CSV table of C-alpha atoms in Angstrom, one decimal:
chain,number,residue,atom,x,y,z
A,1,MET,CA,9.3,-41.6,35.9
A,2,SER,CA,5.8,-42.3,37.3
A,3,ASP,CA,3.1,-43.7,35.1
A,4,LEU,CA,1.2,-40.4,35.1
A,5,VAL,CA,2.1,-36.7,34.8
A,6,MET,CA,-0.5,-34.3,36.0
A,7,VAL,CA,-0.9,-31.0,34.2
A,8,VAL,CA,-2.8,-28.3,36.1
A,9,GLY,CA,-3.9,-25.1,34.3
A,10,ILE,CA,-3.6,-21.9,36.4
A,11,GLY,CA,-4.6,-18.4,35.8
A,12,ALA,CA,-3.3,-15.0,36.9
A,13,ASP,CA,-5.5,-15.3,40.0
A,14,GLY,CA,-3.3,-18.2,41.2
A,15,TRP,CA,-4.3,-20.4,44.0
A,16,ALA,CA,-7.6,-18.7,44.6
A,17,GLY,CA,-8.8,-19.5,41.1
A,18,LEU,CA,-8.0,-23.2,41.2
A,19,SER,CA,-10.7,-25.9,41.5
A,20,ALA,CA,-10.8,-28.3,44.5
A,21,ALA,CA,-9.6,-31.1,42.2
A,22,ALA,CA,-6.6,-29.0,41.0
A,23,ARG,CA,-5.7,-28.1,44.6
A,24,ARG,CA,-5.8,-31.8,45.6
A,25,GLU,CA,-3.4,-32.7,42.8
A,26,LEU,CA,-1.0,-29.9,43.8
A,27,HIS,CA,-1.1,-31.1,47.5
A,28,ALA,CA,-0.4,-34.7,46.4
A,29,ALA,CA,2.5,-33.8,44.1
A,30,GLU,CA,6.1,-34.7,45.1
A,31,VAL,CA,7.6,-32.6,42.3
A,32,LEU,CA,6.0,-29.4,41.0
A,33,MET,CA,7.3,-28.1,37.6
A,34,GLY,CA,6.6,-24.8,35.9
A,35,SER,CA,7.9,-21.3,35.1
A,36,ALA,CA,9.2,-19.2,38.0
A,37,ARG,CA,6.1,-17.0,37.7
A,38,GLN,CA,3.7,-20.0,37.8
A,39,LEU,CA,5.5,-21.5,40.8
A,40,ALA,CA,5.2,-18.3,42.7
A,41,LEU,CA,1.4,-18.4,42.3
A,42,VAL,CA,1.2,-21.6,44.3
A,43,PRO,CA,2.2,-20.9,47.9
A,44,GLU,CA,0.8,-24.0,49.8
A,45,PRO,CA,2.1,-27.3,48.5
A,46,SER,CA,5.4,-28.5,50.0
A,47,ALA,CA,6.5,-30.4,46.8
A,48,GLU,CA,10.0,-30.0,45.4
A,49,ARG,CA,9.8,-27.1,42.9
A,50,VAL,CA,11.6,-27.2,39.6
A,51,ALA,CA,11.6,-24.2,37.4
A,52,TRP,CA,11.8,-24.7,33.6
A,53,PRO,CA,15.3,-24.4,32.2
A,54,SER,CA,16.0,-22.3,29.1
A,55,PRO,CA,15.5,-23.6,26.5
A,56,MET,CA,12.9,-25.9,27.9
A,57,LEU,CA,11.9,-28.2,25.2
A,58,PRO,CA,15.2,-29.9,24.5
A,59,ALA,CA,15.7,-30.5,28.3
A,60,LEU,CA,12.2,-31.8,29.0
A,61,PRO,CA,12.7,-35.6,28.4
A,62,ALA,CA,15.8,-35.7,30.6
A,63,LEU,CA,14.1,-33.5,33.2
A,64,LEU,CA,11.1,-35.9,33.5
A,65,ALA,CA,13.3,-38.9,33.5
A,66,SER,CA,15.3,-37.5,36.4
A,67,HIS,CA,12.2,-37.6,38.6
A,68,GLN,CA,11.2,-41.2,37.7
A,69,GLY,CA,8.9,-42.9,40.2
A,70,ARG,CA,7.7,-39.6,41.8
A,71,ARG,CA,4.4,-37.8,41.5
A,72,VAL,CA,5.0,-35.1,39.1
A,73,CYS,CA,2.6,-32.1,38.6
A,74,VAL,CA,3.2,-29.6,35.8
A,75,LEU,CA,1.8,-26.1,36.0
A,76,ALA,CA,0.6,-24.5,32.8
A,77,SER,CA,-0.9,-21.1,31.9
A,78,GLY,CA,-4.7,-21.3,31.4
A,79,ASP,CA,-5.7,-24.3,29.2
A,80,PRO,CA,-2.7,-26.6,28.9
A,81,MET,CA,-4.0,-28.0,25.6
A,82,PHE,CA,-4.4,-24.6,23.9
A,83,HIS,CA,-1.0,-23.6,22.7
A,84,GLY,CA,0.4,-25.0,26.0
A,85,ILE,CA,2.7,-27.5,27.6
A,86,GLY,CA,0.0,-30.1,27.7
A,87,THR,CA,0.2,-30.8,24.0
A,88,THR,CA,4.0,-31.1,24.2
A,89,LEU,CA,3.8,-33.6,27.1
A,90,VAL,CA,1.1,-35.7,25.3
A,91,ARG,CA,3.3,-35.7,22.2
A,92,LEU,CA,6.3,-36.8,24.3
A,93,LEU,CA,4.7,-39.3,26.6
A,94,GLY,CA,1.5,-40.3,24.9
A,95,PRO,CA,-2.1,-39.5,26.0
A,96,ASP,CA,-2.3,-42.4,28.5
A,97,ARG,CA,0.6,-40.9,30.5
A,98,VAL,CA,-0.8,-37.4,30.9
A,99,ARG,CA,-3.9,-36.1,32.7
A,100,VAL,CA,-4.9,-32.5,32.3
A,101,LEU,CA,-7.0,-30.3,34.5
A,102,PRO,CA,-7.6,-27.1,32.4
A,103,HIS,CA,-8.3,-23.6,33.5
A,104,PRO,CA,-10.0,-21.1,31.2
A,105,SER,CA,-7.7,-20.1,28.4
A,106,SER,CA,-6.5,-16.5,27.9
A,107,ALA,CA,-8.5,-16.5,24.6
A,108,SER,CA,-11.7,-17.4,26.5
A,109,LEU,CA,-11.1,-14.8,29.2
A,110,ALA,CA,-10.3,-12.1,26.6
A,111,CYS,CA,-13.4,-12.9,24.6
A,112,ALA,CA,-15.5,-12.8,27.8
A,113,ARG,CA,-14.1,-9.3,28.6
A,114,LEU,CA,-14.7,-8.0,25.0
A,115,GLY,CA,-18.1,-9.7,24.4
A,116,TRP,CA,-16.7,-11.5,21.4
A,117,ALA,CA,-17.9,-15.0,20.3
A,118,VAL,CA,-14.9,-17.3,20.7
A,119,ASP,CA,-15.9,-19.4,17.7
A,120,GLN,CA,-15.8,-16.3,15.4
A,121,VAL,CA,-12.3,-15.2,16.4
A,122,GLU,CA,-9.0,-16.3,14.9
A,123,VAL,CA,-6.3,-16.9,17.4
A,124,VAL,CA,-2.7,-16.5,16.5
A,125,SER,CA,0.1,-17.5,18.9
A,126,VAL,CA,3.4,-15.7,18.6
A,127,VAL,CA,4.8,-17.1,21.8
A,128,THR,CA,7.2,-19.3,19.8
A,129,ARG,CA,6.6,-18.0,16.3
A,130,PRO,CA,7.5,-14.7,14.5
A,131,VAL,CA,5.0,-11.9,14.8
A,132,GLU,CA,4.7,-12.0,11.0
A,133,SER,CA,2.4,-15.0,11.5
A,134,VAL,CA,-0.3,-12.5,12.2
A,135,HIS,CA,-0.4,-11.4,8.5
A,136,ALA,CA,-2.3,-14.5,7.5
A,137,ALA,CA,-5.2,-13.6,9.8
A,138,VAL,CA,-5.6,-10.0,8.8
A,139,HIS,CA,-8.7,-9.5,6.7
A,140,GLN,CA,-11.2,-6.7,6.6
A,141,GLY,CA,-13.9,-7.1,9.4
A,142,ARG,CA,-12.2,-10.0,11.1
A,143,ARG,CA,-11.5,-10.2,14.8
A,144,VAL,CA,-8.0,-11.6,15.8
A,145,LEU,CA,-6.5,-12.5,19.2
A,146,VAL,CA,-2.8,-12.6,19.4
A,147,LEU,CA,-1.2,-14.5,22.2
A,148,SER,CA,1.9,-12.4,23.0
A,149,ALA,CA,5.4,-13.6,23.5
A,150,ASP,CA,6.2,-10.7,25.8
A,151,GLY,CA,5.5,-7.0,26.6
A,152,HIS,CA,6.9,-5.9,23.2
A,153,THR,CA,4.4,-7.9,21.2
A,154,PRO,CA,1.6,-5.3,21.2
A,155,ALA,CA,3.8,-2.6,19.7
A,156,ARG,CA,5.1,-5.0,17.1
A,157,VAL,CA,1.6,-6.1,16.1
A,158,ALA,CA,0.6,-2.4,15.8
A,159,ALA,CA,3.5,-1.7,13.6
A,160,LEU,CA,2.8,-4.7,11.4
A,161,LEU,CA,-0.9,-3.7,11.0
A,162,ALA,CA,0.0,-0.1,10.1
A,163,ALA,CA,2.6,-1.2,7.5
A,164,ARG,CA,0.0,-3.6,6.0
A,165,GLY,CA,-2.6,-0.8,5.6
A,166,TYR,CA,-4.7,-1.6,8.6
A,167,GLY,CA,-3.5,1.3,10.8
A,168,GLY,CA,-7.1,2.3,11.7
A,169,SER,CA,-7.8,-1.1,13.3
A,170,PRO,CA,-8.9,-0.8,17.0
A,171,MET,CA,-6.5,-2.6,19.3
A,172,THR,CA,-7.0,-3.8,22.8
A,173,VAL,CA,-4.3,-5.1,25.1
A,174,LEU,CA,-5.5,-7.2,28.0
A,175,GLU,CA,-2.9,-7.7,30.7
A,176,ARG,CA,-2.9,-10.3,33.5
A,177,LEU,CA,-6.4,-11.5,32.7
A,178,GLY,CA,-8.2,-12.8,35.8
A,179,GLY,CA,-5.7,-11.4,38.2
A,180,ALA,CA,-6.1,-8.7,40.8
A,181,GLU,CA,-3.9,-6.4,38.6
A,182,GLU,CA,-5.8,-7.0,35.4
A,183,ARG,CA,-5.5,-4.0,33.0
A,184,VAL,CA,-7.2,-3.2,29.7
A,185,ILE,CA,-5.7,-0.7,27.2
A,186,HIS,CA,-7.5,0.6,24.1
A,187,GLY,CA,-6.1,2.3,21.0
A,188,THR,CA,-5.6,1.9,17.3
A,189,ALA,CA,-2.8,0.2,15.4
A,190,GLY,CA,-1.6,3.4,13.7
A,191,GLY,CA,-1.7,5.5,16.9
A,192,TRP,CA,-0.4,2.9,19.3
A,193,SER,CA,1.8,4.6,21.9
A,194,LEU,CA,2.4,1.9,24.5
A,195,PRO,CA,6.0,0.8,23.8
A,196,VAL,CA,6.0,-2.0,26.3
A,197,ALA,CA,3.2,-3.8,28.1
A,198,HIS,CA,3.2,-6.4,30.9
A,199,ASP,CA,4.7,-9.6,29.6
A,200,LEU,CA,1.5,-11.5,30.4
A,201,ASN,CA,-0.9,-10.0,27.8
A,202,VAL,CA,-3.2,-10.8,24.9
A,203,VAL,CA,-3.7,-8.4,21.9
A,204,ALA,CA,-7.2,-8.1,20.4
A,205,VAL,CA,-7.6,-6.6,17.0
A,206,GLU,CA,-10.7,-5.6,15.0
A,207,CYS,CA,-9.2,-5.5,11.4
A,208,ARG,CA,-10.2,-2.4,9.5
A,209,ALA,CA,-8.5,-1.7,6.2
A,210,ASP,CA,-7.4,1.8,5.4
A,211,ALA,CA,-8.7,3.4,2.2
A,212,GLY,CA,-6.9,1.9,-0.9
A,213,THR,CA,-5.6,-1.2,0.9
A,214,VAL,CA,-5.7,-4.1,-1.5
A,215,PRO,CA,-7.1,-7.3,0.2
A,216,LEU,CA,-5.2,-10.5,0.0
A,217,PRO,CA,-7.6,-13.4,-0.7
A,218,CYS,CA,-7.4,-16.8,0.9
A,219,VAL,CA,-7.8,-18.7,-2.4
A,220,PRO,CA,-4.7,-19.4,-4.6
A,221,GLY,CA,-3.7,-16.9,-7.2
A,222,LEU,CA,-2.6,-13.9,-5.2
A,223,PRO,CA,-1.8,-10.8,-7.3
A,224,ASP,CA,1.7,-10.9,-8.7
A,225,GLU,CA,2.4,-7.6,-7.0
A,226,ALA,CA,2.0,-9.3,-3.6
A,227,PHE,CA,5.5,-10.9,-4.2
A,228,GLU,CA,8.9,-9.4,-4.4
A,229,HIS,CA,10.6,-11.0,-7.4
A,230,ASP,CA,13.2,-10.7,-10.1
A,231,GLY,CA,10.9,-12.0,-12.9
A,232,GLN,CA,11.2,-15.7,-11.7
A,233,LEU,CA,7.6,-15.9,-10.6
A,234,THR,CA,4.8,-18.3,-11.4
A,235,LYS,CA,2.1,-15.8,-12.6
A,236,SER,CA,-1.2,-15.6,-10.8
A,237,GLU,CA,-3.4,-17.4,-13.3
A,238,VAL,CA,-0.9,-20.3,-13.8
A,239,ARG,CA,-0.2,-20.4,-10.0
A,240,ALA,CA,-3.9,-20.9,-9.3
A,241,VAL,CA,-4.1,-23.9,-11.7
A,242,THR,CA,-0.8,-25.3,-10.4
A,243,LEU,CA,-2.0,-25.2,-6.8
A,244,SER,CA,-5.3,-26.9,-7.8
A,245,ARG,CA,-3.2,-29.7,-9.3
A,246,LEU,CA,-1.0,-29.9,-6.1
A,247,ALA,CA,-4.3,-30.2,-4.1
A,248,PRO,CA,-3.1,-29.0,-0.7
A,249,VAL,CA,-4.5,-31.0,2.2
A,250,PRO,CA,-4.1,-29.8,5.8
A,251,GLY,CA,-0.9,-31.0,7.5
A,252,GLU,CA,0.9,-32.1,4.3
A,253,LEU,CA,4.4,-31.2,3.2
A,254,LEU,CA,5.3,-29.6,-0.1
A,255,TRP,CA,8.7,-29.3,-1.8
A,256,ASP,CA,8.9,-26.3,-4.1
A,257,VAL,CA,12.0,-27.0,-6.2
A,258,GLY,CA,13.5,-24.1,-8.2
A,259,ALA,CA,11.2,-21.9,-6.1
A,260,GLY,CA,12.1,-18.5,-7.6
A,261,ALA,CA,10.0,-16.1,-5.5
A,262,GLY,CA,8.6,-18.9,-3.4
A,263,SER,CA,5.0,-18.1,-4.5
A,264,ILE,CA,3.8,-21.8,-4.8
A,265,ALA,CA,5.2,-22.7,-1.4
A,266,ILE,CA,3.8,-19.6,0.2
A,267,GLU,CA,0.3,-20.1,-1.2
A,268,TRP,CA,0.4,-23.8,-0.3
A,269,MET,CA,1.1,-22.8,3.4
A,270,ARG,CA,-1.6,-20.1,3.3
A,271,ALA,CA,-4.1,-22.8,2.3
A,272,HIS,CA,-4.2,-24.1,5.8
A,273,PRO,CA,-2.2,-23.3,9.0
A,274,ALA,CA,-1.1,-26.9,9.4
A,275,ASN,CA,0.5,-27.0,5.9
A,276,ARG,CA,4.3,-27.1,5.7
A,277,ALA,CA,6.6,-26.4,2.8
A,278,VAL,CA,10.3,-26.4,1.8
A,279,ALA,CA,11.4,-24.0,-0.9
A,280,VAL,CA,14.6,-24.9,-2.7
A,281,ASP,CA,16.6,-22.5,-4.8
A,282,SER,CA,20.2,-22.3,-5.8
A,283,HIS,CA,20.5,-18.5,-5.8
A,284,PRO,CA,21.2,-17.0,-2.3
A,285,GLU,CA,19.6,-13.7,-3.2
A,286,ARG,CA,16.4,-15.5,-4.3
A,287,ALA,CA,16.4,-17.6,-1.1
A,288,ALA,CA,16.6,-14.4,0.9
A,289,ARG,CA,13.8,-12.9,-1.1
A,290,ILE,CA,11.7,-16.1,-0.5
A,291,SER,CA,12.0,-15.6,3.2
A,292,ARG,CA,11.0,-12.0,3.0
A,293,ASN,CA,7.9,-12.9,0.9
A,294,ALA,CA,7.0,-15.7,3.3
A,295,ALA,CA,7.2,-13.3,6.3
A,296,GLY,CA,5.2,-10.6,4.6
A,297,LEU,CA,2.4,-13.0,3.6
A,298,GLY,CA,2.0,-14.6,7.0
A,299,VAL,CA,3.9,-17.8,6.7
A,300,PRO,CA,7.3,-17.1,8.2
A,301,GLY,CA,7.6,-20.8,9.1
A,302,LEU,CA,8.5,-21.7,5.5
A,303,THR,CA,11.7,-23.6,5.3
A,304,VAL,CA,14.2,-22.2,2.7
A,305,VAL,CA,17.0,-24.3,1.5
A,306,THR,CA,19.8,-22.7,-0.6
A,307,GLY,CA,21.5,-25.0,-3.1
A,308,PRO,CA,21.2,-26.7,-6.4
A,309,ALA,CA,18.8,-29.6,-6.9
A,310,PRO,CA,19.0,-32.5,-6.7
A,311,ALA,CA,21.9,-32.3,-4.2
A,312,ALA,CA,20.0,-29.9,-2.0
A,313,LEU,CA,17.1,-32.4,-1.6
A,314,ALA,CA,19.2,-34.9,0.2
A,315,GLY,CA,18.1,-35.4,3.8
A,316,LEU,CA,14.8,-33.6,3.5
A,317,GLU,CA,11.6,-35.1,4.9
A,318,PRO,CA,9.8,-37.0,2.2
A,319,PRO,CA,7.1,-34.8,0.7
A,320,ASP,CA,3.4,-35.3,0.1
A,321,ALA,CA,3.5,-33.1,-3.0
A,322,VAL,CA,6.3,-31.7,-5.2
A,323,PHE,CA,6.3,-28.7,-7.5
A,324,ILE,CA,9.2,-28.3,-9.9
A,325,GLY,CA,9.1,-24.7,-11.2
A,326,GLY,CA,12.7,-24.7,-12.4
A,327,GLY,CA,15.4,-27.2,-13.2
A,328,VAL,CA,13.4,-29.9,-15.0
A,329,THR,CA,16.2,-30.2,-17.5
A,330,VAL,CA,18.8,-30.8,-14.8
A,331,PRO,CA,19.7,-34.5,-14.7
A,332,GLY,CA,18.4,-36.2,-11.6
A,333,VAL,CA,15.9,-33.5,-10.5
A,334,VAL,CA,12.7,-35.1,-11.7
A,335,GLU,CA,14.0,-38.6,-10.7
A,336,GLY,CA,15.0,-37.5,-7.2
A,337,CYS,CA,11.7,-35.8,-6.6
A,338,TRP,CA,9.7,-38.8,-7.8
A,339,GLU,CA,11.7,-41.2,-5.7
A,340,ALA,CA,11.3,-39.1,-2.6
A,341,LEU,CA,7.6,-38.5,-3.1
A,342,ARG,CA,5.3,-40.4,-0.7
A,343,PRO,CA,2.9,-43.0,-2.2
A,344,GLY,CA,-0.2,-41.3,-3.3
A,345,GLY,CA,1.6,-37.9,-3.5
A,346,ARG,CA,1.3,-35.5,-6.4
A,347,LEU,CA,4.1,-34.2,-8.6
A,348,VAL,CA,3.5,-31.1,-10.7
A,349,ALA,CA,6.1,-29.6,-13.0
A,350,ASN,CA,5.8,-26.5,-15.2
A,351,ALA,CA,7.8,-25.8,-18.4
A,352,VAL,CA,8.1,-22.7,-20.6
A,353,THR,CA,10.9,-23.7,-22.9
A,354,VAL,CA,10.9,-26.2,-25.7
A,355,GLU,CA,13.7,-28.1,-24.0
A,356,SER,CA,11.9,-28.4,-20.6
A,357,GLU,CA,8.6,-29.2,-22.4
A,358,ALA,CA,10.4,-32.1,-24.1
A,359,VAL,CA,11.5,-33.4,-20.7
A,360,LEU,CA,8.0,-33.3,-19.4
A,361,ALA,CA,6.6,-35.0,-22.5
A,362,SER,CA,9.1,-37.8,-22.0
A,363,TRP,CA,8.2,-38.3,-18.3
A,364,HIS,CA,4.5,-38.2,-19.3
A,365,GLY,CA,5.2,-41.0,-21.7
A,366,GLU,CA,6.9,-43.1,-19.0
A,367,LEU,CA,4.7,-42.4,-15.9
A,368,GLY,CA,1.5,-41.1,-17.4
A,369,GLY,CA,-0.6,-38.5,-15.7
A,370,ASP,CA,-1.9,-35.3,-17.2
A,371,LEU,CA,-0.1,-33.0,-19.7
A,372,VAL,CA,-1.8,-29.6,-20.1
A,373,ARG,CA,-0.8,-26.4,-21.9
A,374,LEU,CA,-2.0,-23.1,-20.4
A,375,ALA,CA,-2.1,-20.0,-22.6
A,376,VAL,CA,-3.1,-16.7,-20.9
A,377,SER,CA,-3.5,-13.3,-22.5
A,378,ARG,CA,-3.9,-10.0,-20.6
A,379,ALA,CA,-5.5,-6.9,-21.9
A,380,ALA,CA,-3.0,-4.1,-22.6
A,381,PRO,CA,-3.0,-0.7,-24.3
A,382,VAL,CA,-2.5,-0.7,-28.1
A,383,GLY,CA,-2.2,3.0,-29.0
A,384,GLY,CA,-5.5,4.5,-28.0
A,385,PHE,CA,-7.2,1.1,-27.9
A,386,THR,CA,-6.9,-2.2,-25.9
A,387,GLY,CA,-5.6,-5.4,-27.2
A,388,TRP,CA,-4.6,-8.8,-25.9
A,389,ARG,CA,-0.9,-9.3,-24.9
A,390,PRO,CA,-0.2,-13.1,-24.7
A,391,MET,CA,2.0,-14.4,-22.0
A,392,MET,CA,4.4,-17.3,-22.6
A,393,PRO,CA,2.4,-20.6,-22.7
A,394,VAL,CA,3.1,-23.0,-19.8
A,395,THR,CA,3.1,-26.7,-20.1
A,396,THR,CA,2.0,-28.5,-16.9
A,397,TRP,CA,2.6,-32.1,-16.1
A,398,THR,CA,0.8,-33.7,-13.2
A,399,ALA,CA,1.5,-37.3,-11.9
A,400,ILE,CA,0.2,-39.1,-8.9
A,401,LYS,CA,2.6,-41.7,-7.4
A,402,PRO,CA,0.9,-45.1,-7.1
A,403,VAL,CA,0.4,-46.6,-3.6
A,404,GLU,CA,1.6,-50.2,-3.0
A,405,GLY,CA,-0.5,-52.7,-4.9
A,406,GLU,CA,-1.7,-50.2,-7.5
A,407,ARG,CA,-0.6,-50.5,-11.1
């Protein structure tokens, strides 16, 4: 393959909207790659045209290698480095082998049409992710742009908002932005009546909560009612402390072992869009429930592994942090998690029984760290009065794995 792959952003206006530099690159190309729709927008160059196969990503390395030594130009929608093929090529080939000529992104064009400040809008792409990813961005008063997968996305976004309690939110669908057939459709999520839009569209939402809708905060400690569970749930007060000890950092990976309802893994991922998590539970019904909770709370990318630890941990990517919410008394669980943990990573384990507490005390004696007991009481009716109803105390052990050279 040649030393350099050119990536040219193109809009719905096609050849007419390209810069002189972009046209020169297309004229010089020997091989032009892109989707069938993108290739149809470029009538002039005589390069060999290669439409993306489906699925594209697995075939991409071999496809590029098959044109080794030729001038390859790749077409991309809008800005190739904004949820586009440009980022994939840079990851595959390295930044020195890719040159990008961007076009205005669909997000920039949509904000220009709506009069929205781009830096104050949250953009969610559902091109390759489930539409439930939108949940994490839905907050009262916020503006959200959804990059659609196809013409069905607007109706799915509308249904999601209405079910979430945001049916009164104004919605705008912007089709074929920048093209001669550009169209803008307005409505509300609860009253959305357009079943299918043009495949090339962006959905703009001004989030407005219906009366009585309970907001879901961004900080750890979501209400217990936000999760579907069978009683195996780290309660909100303890969850907030546990996550503070896990100390989520953008881009890190968490193992949530004995995940129950998956609340720790879900709130870890909600802390930052780049965070990743694996929830492990031995009960198939709980694993299915974890997936439902993750989708409903905006992190459908949570990986769920069904099986008993420590066997279920084999082959997983080493974590930056581990939470053991269940199974600390099972032989090999704590050892396996500690061995897999990356240097500098955090391990947090909770115990509510005397037996599990004894295990944590033993590990604390061996590895050190912090051992804390949390006792929470909630107000509850006592006849005609109010009293304190204590919850089961929770013992939390936190340990940080030394990096090489540390004692």
